[in-house]
Short mmCIF file of C-alpha atoms in Angstrom, two decimals:
data_model
loop_
_atom_site.label_atom_id
_atom_site.label_comp_id
_atom_site.label_asym_id
_atom_site.label_seq_id
_atom_site.Cartn_x
_atom_site.Cartn_y
_atom_site.Cartn_z
CA MET A 1 -0.03 -0.13 0.12
CA LEU A 2 3.13 2.19 0.85
CA ASP A 3 4.60 1.52 -2.19
CA ARG A 4 1.78 2.54 -4.06
CA ALA A 5 1.18 5.61 -2.84
CA ILE A 6 4.67 6.34 -3.16
CA THR A 7 4.69 5.21 -6.67
CA SER A 8 1.32 7.86 -7.39
CA GLU A 9 3.20 10.43 -5.66
CA TYR A 10 6.32 9.68 -7.64
CA GLY A 11 4.42 9.90 -10.94
CA PHE A 12 1.74 13.13 -9.89
CA GLN A 13 5.13 15.28 -9.74
CA ILE A 14 6.16 14.29 -13.23
CA ASP A 15 2.44 14.72 -14.71
CA LEU A 16 2.69 18.26 -12.54
CA GLU A 17 5.60 19.27 -14.49
CA SER A 18 4.00 18.90 -17.80
CA CYS A 19 1.28 20.67 -16.28
CA GLU A 20 2.60 23.64 -14.73
CA ASN A 21 4.87 24.14 -18.36
CA LEU A 22 1.17 24.63 -19.75
CA MET A 23 -0.07 27.13 -17.10
CA ARG A 24 3.22 29.16 -16.95
CA ASP A 25 2.78 29.67 -21.12
CA GLY A 26 -1.36 30.18 -21.17
CA SER A 27 -2.47 31.46 -17.32
CA LYS A 28 -0.59 33.80 -16.42
CA SER A 29 -2.70 35.51 -13.69
CA PHE A 30 -3.72 32.39 -11.92
CA PHE A 31 -0.06 31.36 -12.05
CA ALA A 32 1.25 34.30 -10.35
CA ALA A 33 -1.70 33.82 -7.67
CA ALA A 34 -0.79 30.01 -7.32
CA LYS A 35 2.83 30.94 -6.45
CA ILE A 36 1.80 31.69 -3.01
CA LEU A 37 -0.09 28.90 -2.10
CA PRO A 38 1.35 26.01 -0.31
CA ALA A 39 3.32 23.81 -2.02
CA LYS A 40 0.60 20.59 -1.79
CA ILE A 41 -2.35 23.24 -2.31
CA ARG A 42 -0.11 24.66 -5.61
CA ASP A 43 0.42 20.93 -7.22
CA SER A 44 -3.23 20.34 -6.95
CA ALA A 45 -4.17 23.41 -7.91
CA ILE A 46 -2.32 23.59 -10.82
CA ALA A 47 -3.32 20.25 -11.95
CA LEU A 48 -6.74 20.64 -11.86
CA TYR A 49 -6.51 23.96 -13.70
CA ALA A 50 -4.05 22.29 -16.79
CA PHE A 51 -6.50 20.19 -16.89
CA CYS A 52 -9.41 22.53 -17.40
CA ARG A 53 -7.46 24.83 -19.59
CA LEU A 54 -6.75 21.70 -22.03
CA LEU A 55 -10.52 20.84 -22.39
CA ASP A 56 -10.93 24.43 -23.10
CA ASP A 57 -8.32 24.65 -25.47
CA MET A 58 -10.08 21.45 -27.35
CA VAL A 59 -14.09 23.46 -27.30
CA ASP A 60 -12.51 26.23 -29.25
CA ASP A 61 -10.52 24.53 -31.49
CA GLN A 62 -12.28 25.48 -34.73
CA HIS A 63 -11.34 22.07 -36.12
CA ALA A 64 -12.02 19.84 -33.28
CA PRO A 65 -14.14 16.68 -34.27
CA GLU A 66 -17.94 17.28 -33.84
CA ASP A 67 -18.09 14.42 -30.66
CA VAL A 68 -15.68 16.86 -29.16
CA ILE A 69 -17.57 17.08 -25.95
CA LYS A 70 -18.31 13.28 -25.81
CA GLN A 71 -14.19 12.86 -26.07
CA ILE A 72 -14.42 15.10 -22.91
CA GLU A 73 -16.88 13.12 -21.20
CA TYR A 74 -15.30 9.56 -22.04
CA ARG A 75 -11.99 11.12 -20.02
CA LEU A 76 -13.78 12.01 -17.65
CA ASP A 77 -15.14 8.63 -16.98
CA ARG A 78 -11.78 7.18 -16.56
CA ILE A 79 -10.72 9.96 -14.74
CA TYR A 80 -13.44 8.95 -12.17
CA ALA A 81 -12.70 4.74 -12.51
CA GLN A 82 -9.19 5.96 -11.70
CA ASN A 83 -7.68 4.80 -15.04
CA PRO A 84 -7.37 7.89 -16.83
CA ALA A 85 -6.73 8.25 -20.53
CA ASP A 86 -2.23 8.51 -20.98
CA ILE A 87 -2.12 12.16 -20.91
CA PRO A 88 -0.34 13.77 -18.42
CA ALA A 89 -2.94 16.31 -16.34
CA ASP A 90 -5.63 13.31 -16.87
CA ARG A 91 -3.28 11.55 -14.94
CA ALA A 92 -3.01 14.33 -12.34
CA LEU A 93 -6.37 14.91 -11.99
CA ALA A 94 -7.34 11.15 -11.20
CA LEU A 95 -5.40 11.50 -8.23
CA VAL A 96 -6.70 14.80 -7.35
CA VAL A 97 -10.72 13.89 -7.20
CA SER A 98 -9.39 11.13 -5.56
CA ARG A 99 -7.41 12.62 -2.81
CA PHE A 100 -10.13 15.55 -1.97
CA LEU A 101 -13.30 13.43 -2.65
CA ILE A 102 -14.24 15.90 -5.72
CA PRO A 103 -18.22 15.00 -6.70
CA ARG A 104 -18.27 13.88 -10.28
CA GLU A 105 -20.89 16.62 -10.61
CA ILE A 106 -18.78 19.51 -10.50
CA LEU A 107 -17.01 18.28 -13.17
CA GLU A 108 -19.51 17.19 -15.41
CA ALA A 109 -21.50 21.08 -14.89
CA LEU A 110 -18.18 22.44 -16.37
CA VAL A 111 -18.15 19.97 -19.45
CA GLU A 112 -21.95 21.39 -19.87
CA GLY A 113 -20.60 24.75 -19.68
CA PHE A 114 -18.15 23.74 -22.54
CA ARG A 115 -21.09 21.74 -24.55
CA TRP A 116 -22.86 25.45 -24.40
CA ASP A 117 -19.82 27.06 -25.89
CA ARG A 118 -19.78 24.41 -28.42
CA ASN A 119 -23.36 25.22 -29.13
CA GLY A 120 -22.54 29.20 -29.87
CA ARG A 121 -25.18 29.78 -26.86
CA GLN A 122 -26.43 33.39 -26.13
CA TYR A 123 -27.72 34.67 -22.81
CA GLN A 124 -31.23 36.67 -22.73
CA THR A 125 -30.72 37.80 -18.93
CA ILE A 126 -27.91 38.34 -16.43
CA ASP A 127 -29.10 35.34 -14.52
CA GLU A 128 -28.78 33.07 -17.84
CA LEU A 129 -25.04 34.68 -18.26
CA CYS A 130 -24.73 33.72 -14.76
CA ASP A 131 -25.66 30.28 -15.37
CA TYR A 132 -23.17 29.95 -17.89
CA ALA A 133 -20.72 31.17 -15.51
CA ALA A 134 -21.19 29.24 -12.50
CA ARG A 135 -20.59 26.20 -14.89
CA VAL A 136 -17.25 27.23 -16.72
CA ALA A 137 -15.54 29.47 -13.23
CA SER A 138 -17.45 28.82 -10.05
CA THR A 139 -16.94 25.08 -10.50
CA VAL A 140 -13.57 25.88 -10.54
CA GLY A 141 -13.91 28.03 -7.66
CA ALA A 142 -15.99 24.87 -6.15
CA MET A 143 -12.92 22.23 -6.30
CA MET A 144 -10.27 24.61 -5.49
CA THR A 145 -12.12 25.33 -2.34
CA LEU A 146 -12.25 21.04 -1.79
CA ILE A 147 -8.63 21.06 -2.65
CA MET A 148 -7.89 24.03 0.41
CA GLY A 149 -9.93 21.21 2.49
CA VAL A 150 -12.68 23.27 3.23
CA ARG A 151 -16.46 21.62 2.85
CA ASP A 152 -18.49 24.62 4.68
CA ARG A 153 -22.07 25.49 3.10
CA ASP A 154 -21.21 29.34 2.96
CA ILE A 155 -16.85 28.97 2.06
CA LEU A 156 -17.99 27.54 -0.83
CA GLU A 157 -20.75 29.85 -2.09
CA ARG A 158 -18.14 32.85 -1.51
CA ALA A 159 -16.00 30.69 -4.13
CA CYS A 160 -18.75 30.28 -6.68
CA GLU A 161 -19.26 33.81 -6.50
CA LEU A 162 -15.56 34.71 -7.11
CA GLY A 163 -15.75 32.24 -10.04
CA LEU A 164 -18.99 34.14 -11.52
CA ALA A 165 -17.19 37.39 -10.81
CA MET A 166 -13.62 36.10 -12.93
CA GLN A 167 -15.76 35.18 -15.53
CA LEU A 168 -17.79 38.07 -16.33
CA THR A 169 -14.66 39.96 -15.70
CA ASN A 170 -13.33 37.31 -17.96
CA ILE A 171 -16.20 38.93 -20.37
CA ALA A 172 -16.30 42.17 -20.28
CA ARG A 173 -12.71 42.44 -21.16
CA ASP A 174 -13.43 39.97 -24.39
CA VAL A 175 -16.27 41.30 -26.19
CA GLY A 176 -14.38 42.72 -29.12
CA GLU A 177 -12.81 39.48 -29.50
CA ASP A 178 -15.45 37.21 -29.00
CA ALA A 179 -17.52 38.89 -31.45
CA ARG A 180 -14.96 38.71 -33.93
CA ASN A 181 -15.42 34.49 -33.39
CA GLN A 182 -19.41 34.88 -33.78
CA ARG A 183 -19.76 34.51 -29.88
CA LEU A 184 -21.89 37.14 -27.75
CA TYR A 185 -21.83 36.69 -24.16
CA LEU A 186 -23.28 40.13 -23.22
CA PRO A 187 -27.02 39.51 -21.96
CA ARG A 188 -29.39 40.02 -25.46
CA ASP A 189 -31.85 42.16 -23.09
CA TRP A 190 -29.09 44.77 -22.15
CA LEU A 191 -28.24 45.39 -25.22
CA VAL A 192 -31.91 46.01 -26.09
CA ALA A 193 -32.21 48.55 -23.77
CA GLU A 194 -29.47 50.61 -25.37
CA GLY A 195 -31.33 50.44 -28.87
CA ILE A 196 -28.55 48.30 -29.84
CA ASP A 197 -29.85 44.79 -32.10
CA PRO A 198 -27.33 42.03 -30.96
CA ASP A 199 -27.32 40.24 -34.17
CA ASP A 200 -26.78 43.16 -35.93
CA TRP A 201 -24.33 44.14 -33.31
CA LEU A 202 -22.56 40.92 -34.00
CA GLU A 203 -22.20 41.24 -37.49
CA LYS A 204 -20.37 44.66 -37.09
CA PRO A 205 -18.91 45.10 -33.35
CA ILE A 206 -18.29 48.49 -32.84
CA PHE A 207 -17.94 50.33 -29.90
CA ASN A 208 -19.90 53.23 -28.96
CA ASP A 209 -21.41 54.72 -25.61
CA ALA A 210 -23.92 52.17 -25.91
CA ILE A 211 -22.15 49.58 -25.55
CA SER A 212 -19.68 51.13 -22.98
CA ARG A 213 -22.69 51.37 -20.43
CA VAL A 214 -23.22 47.82 -21.07
CA ILE A 215 -19.53 46.49 -20.16
CA GLN A 216 -19.84 49.47 -17.22
CA ARG A 217 -22.93 47.39 -16.42
CA LEU A 218 -21.10 43.87 -16.35
CA ILE A 219 -18.03 44.99 -14.51
CA SER A 220 -20.50 46.34 -11.92
CA HIS A 221 -21.99 43.27 -11.47
CA ALA A 222 -18.79 41.66 -10.79
CA ASP A 223 -17.54 43.97 -8.79
CA GLU A 224 -20.27 42.96 -6.44
CA MET A 225 -19.55 39.58 -6.96
CA TYR A 226 -15.98 40.49 -5.77
CA GLU A 227 -17.58 42.36 -3.09
CA ARG A 228 -19.66 38.76 -1.58
CA ALA A 229 -16.75 36.54 -2.15
CA SER A 230 -14.52 38.76 -0.14
CA TYR A 231 -16.31 37.39 2.91
CA GLY A 232 -15.51 34.19 2.45
CA ILE A 233 -11.52 34.59 2.65
CA VAL A 234 -11.55 34.03 6.50
CA GLY A 235 -13.39 31.24 6.15
CA LEU A 236 -10.23 29.35 4.55
CA PRO A 237 -6.89 28.11 5.56
CA ARG A 238 -4.25 30.78 6.92
CA ASN A 239 -1.60 29.85 4.40
CA CYS A 240 -4.43 29.78 1.46
CA ARG A 241 -5.81 33.18 1.96
CA SER A 242 -3.11 35.67 0.14
CA ALA A 243 -3.40 33.38 -3.10
CA ILE A 244 -6.82 33.54 -3.09
CA ALA A 245 -7.29 37.55 -2.26
CA ALA A 246 -4.68 37.40 -4.87
CA ALA A 247 -6.36 35.89 -7.60
CA GLY A 248 -9.58 38.22 -6.63
CA LEU A 249 -7.12 41.51 -6.92
CA ILE A 250 -5.63 40.66 -10.06
CA TYR A 251 -8.97 39.70 -11.86
CA SER A 252 -10.56 42.65 -10.56
CA GLU A 253 -7.80 45.08 -12.02
CA ILE A 254 -8.65 43.96 -14.80
CA SER A 255 -11.79 45.63 -14.60
CA ARG A 256 -9.96 48.91 -13.38
CA GLN A 257 -7.84 48.81 -16.77
CA ILE A 258 -10.76 48.36 -18.86
CA GLU A 259 -12.65 51.58 -17.07
CA ARG A 260 -9.04 53.29 -17.65
CA GLN A 261 -8.90 52.28 -21.38
CA GLY A 262 -12.39 53.93 -21.64
CA LEU A 263 -14.32 50.95 -21.54
CA ASP A 264 -13.26 50.04 -24.90
CA SER A 265 -12.62 46.39 -25.12
CA ILE A 266 -13.99 45.90 -28.72
CA SER A 267 -10.76 47.24 -30.23
CA GLN A 268 -8.22 46.54 -26.93
CA ARG A 269 -7.75 43.86 -24.40
CA ALA A 270 -7.20 44.65 -21.07
CA VAL A 271 -4.10 43.47 -19.76
CA VAL A 272 -2.64 43.82 -16.08
CA SER A 273 0.88 44.64 -16.30
CA LYS A 274 3.72 42.41 -14.42
CA LYS A 275 4.51 45.13 -11.90
CA LYS A 276 1.24 45.54 -11.03
CA LYS A 277 0.67 42.07 -10.05
CA ILE A 278 3.70 42.00 -8.43
CA LEU A 279 2.08 45.21 -6.01
CA LEU A 280 -1.33 43.63 -6.09
CA LEU A 281 0.24 39.95 -5.23
CA LEU A 282 1.95 42.65 -2.08
CA LYS A 283 -1.59 44.00 -1.14
CA SER A 284 -3.11 40.34 -0.92
CA LEU A 285 -0.59 39.39 2.14
CA GLN A 286 -2.45 41.64 4.13
CA SER A 287 -5.80 39.20 3.63
CA THR A 288 -3.77 36.76 6.19
CA ILE A 289 -4.30 39.21 8.89
CA TYR A 290 -7.27 41.44 7.87
CA SER A 291 -9.85 39.63 6.42
CA SER A 292 -13.76 40.55 6.52
CA LYS A 293 -15.90 38.23 9.00
CA LEU A 294 -18.20 35.61 7.26
CA ASN A 295 -21.21 37.36 6.36
CA HIS A 296 -24.31 34.61 6.99
CA SER A 297 -26.91 37.07 6.21
CA LEU A 298 -26.58 37.26 1.98
CA THR A 299 -28.97 36.68 -0.17
CA LYS A 300 -29.14 33.35 -2.38
CA ILE A 301 -27.91 33.26 -5.68
CA PRO A 302 -29.27 30.76 -7.50
CA SER A 303 -26.91 29.77 -10.11
CA ILE A 304 -24.38 28.31 -7.70
CA GLN A 305 -26.75 26.88 -5.30
CA PHE A 306 -27.00 23.14 -7.42
CA LEU A 307 -22.67 22.83 -7.07
CA VAL A 308 -22.78 23.39 -3.48
CA ASP A 309 -25.34 20.99 -2.73
CA ALA A 310 -23.45 18.60 -4.94
CA VAL A 311 -20.74 18.88 -1.92
CA GLU A 312 -21.33 16.27 1.09
CA PRO A 313 -20.11 18.86 4.06
CA GLU A 314 -18.63 16.14 6.47
CA ALA A 315 -17.04 13.98 3.99
CA PRO A 316 -13.70 12.64 5.15
CA TYR A 317 -10.48 14.42 3.63
CA ALA A 318 -8.39 11.68 2.35
CA HIS A 319 -5.35 13.63 2.23
CA TYR A 320 -6.11 16.80 3.93
CA THR A 321 -3.27 19.25 3.49
CA GLY A 322 -3.38 21.81 6.46
CA SER A 323 -0.96 21.90 9.41
CA VAL A 324 -1.34 19.24 12.56
CA GLU A 325 -3.58 21.58 14.27
CA ASP A 326 -5.79 22.75 11.73
CA ARG A 327 -6.25 18.96 11.06
CA LEU A 328 -7.13 18.50 15.44
CA ILE A 329 -8.99 21.42 14.47
CA TRP A 330 -11.31 19.37 12.05
CA VAL A 331 -11.22 16.04 13.89
CA VAL A 332 -12.45 17.60 17.08
CA GLY A 333 -14.95 19.52 15.23
CA LEU A 334 -16.36 16.66 13.42
CA MET A 335 -16.63 14.97 16.38
CA GLU A 336 -18.37 17.74 18.18
CA LYS A 337 -20.85 17.09 15.12
CA ILE A 338 -21.21 13.53 15.48
CA GLU A 339 -21.84 14.07 19.45
CA ARG A 340 -24.76 16.94 18.62
CA ARG A 341 -26.52 14.29 16.17
CA LYS A 342 -26.46 11.76 18.33
CA VAL A 343 -27.89 13.72 20.96
CA GLN A 344 -31.05 15.23 18.90
CA SER A 345 -31.35 11.02 17.86
CA PHE A 346 -31.85 10.29 21.23
CA ASN A 347 -33.66 13.31 22.03
CA SER A 348 -35.95 13.07 19.30
CA LEU A 349 -36.66 9.01 20.01
CA ALA A 350 -37.21 10.31 23.85
CA GLN A 351 -40.06 12.15 22.44
CA HIS A 352 -42.14 9.23 21.03
#
């Protein structure tokens, strides 16, 4: 048993090198934030993001076969059967989903989002757009939270909201690029409210005051999600808070850059400089000391609830990566919950 574990870990480290190379070239914002995660969590996070990035590239490939989604679903079948395809990212993810008990429903939701992309789906309202963002981004936020050893419902909701915020930021940044690829993610009813015919605009995407107001509205919605997500930082392991805070700061800075460029994300693409990222990384270190208290009074966002519901809150952690102190606190907390349930059950029986 020990030999097998050592072999798996050795193989994971080899596959991880391939995953790191993929992320270093293609996901600079994530890679910058991931550098300050604890080593064990960072490795698993890189494996997860590399797999998601590979799937994203497959779906975006104009020359991809018609059955590309079925190919992805087959790879997912093999990952959950612990018999992954001979691909470094698949092998690495198979170990991660087993180690952190990641529900298959979450990855299936991610694949559903890719299917929507593949079908060129558009979104009538901001709620429909959030349904999409929940699948392609909140799923990753939920899985990252599980990798950090947290299964609390409130924290999962905040993580999913951070995913919504990041995806809305991506959409605001890529309006022109998406349109030139015949993709429209802006809520159609927002466009109509500004006197823009969505189909005509998609044929000839131009920047004007009307489209700038739609982009600003999307950024404002993302900012609201960043604010809600900030309340979840305090519920993460202390040695993970800075990295997650950094990810939020760096992505929200993309919105600020769009604003500095006059909200024109049609003819140009907002980029956060390396110098600015370093400053934001330094700023994020404060989150290990100062974090907003968890807010239990926030209204529910319907688009993310199915992801939170998929997580069994008290599932044992296969390989919990916190400190010895954290593990002891978690075990004591779990024992207290079990004891409370026994008392409740006994009282219920006594009443009857």
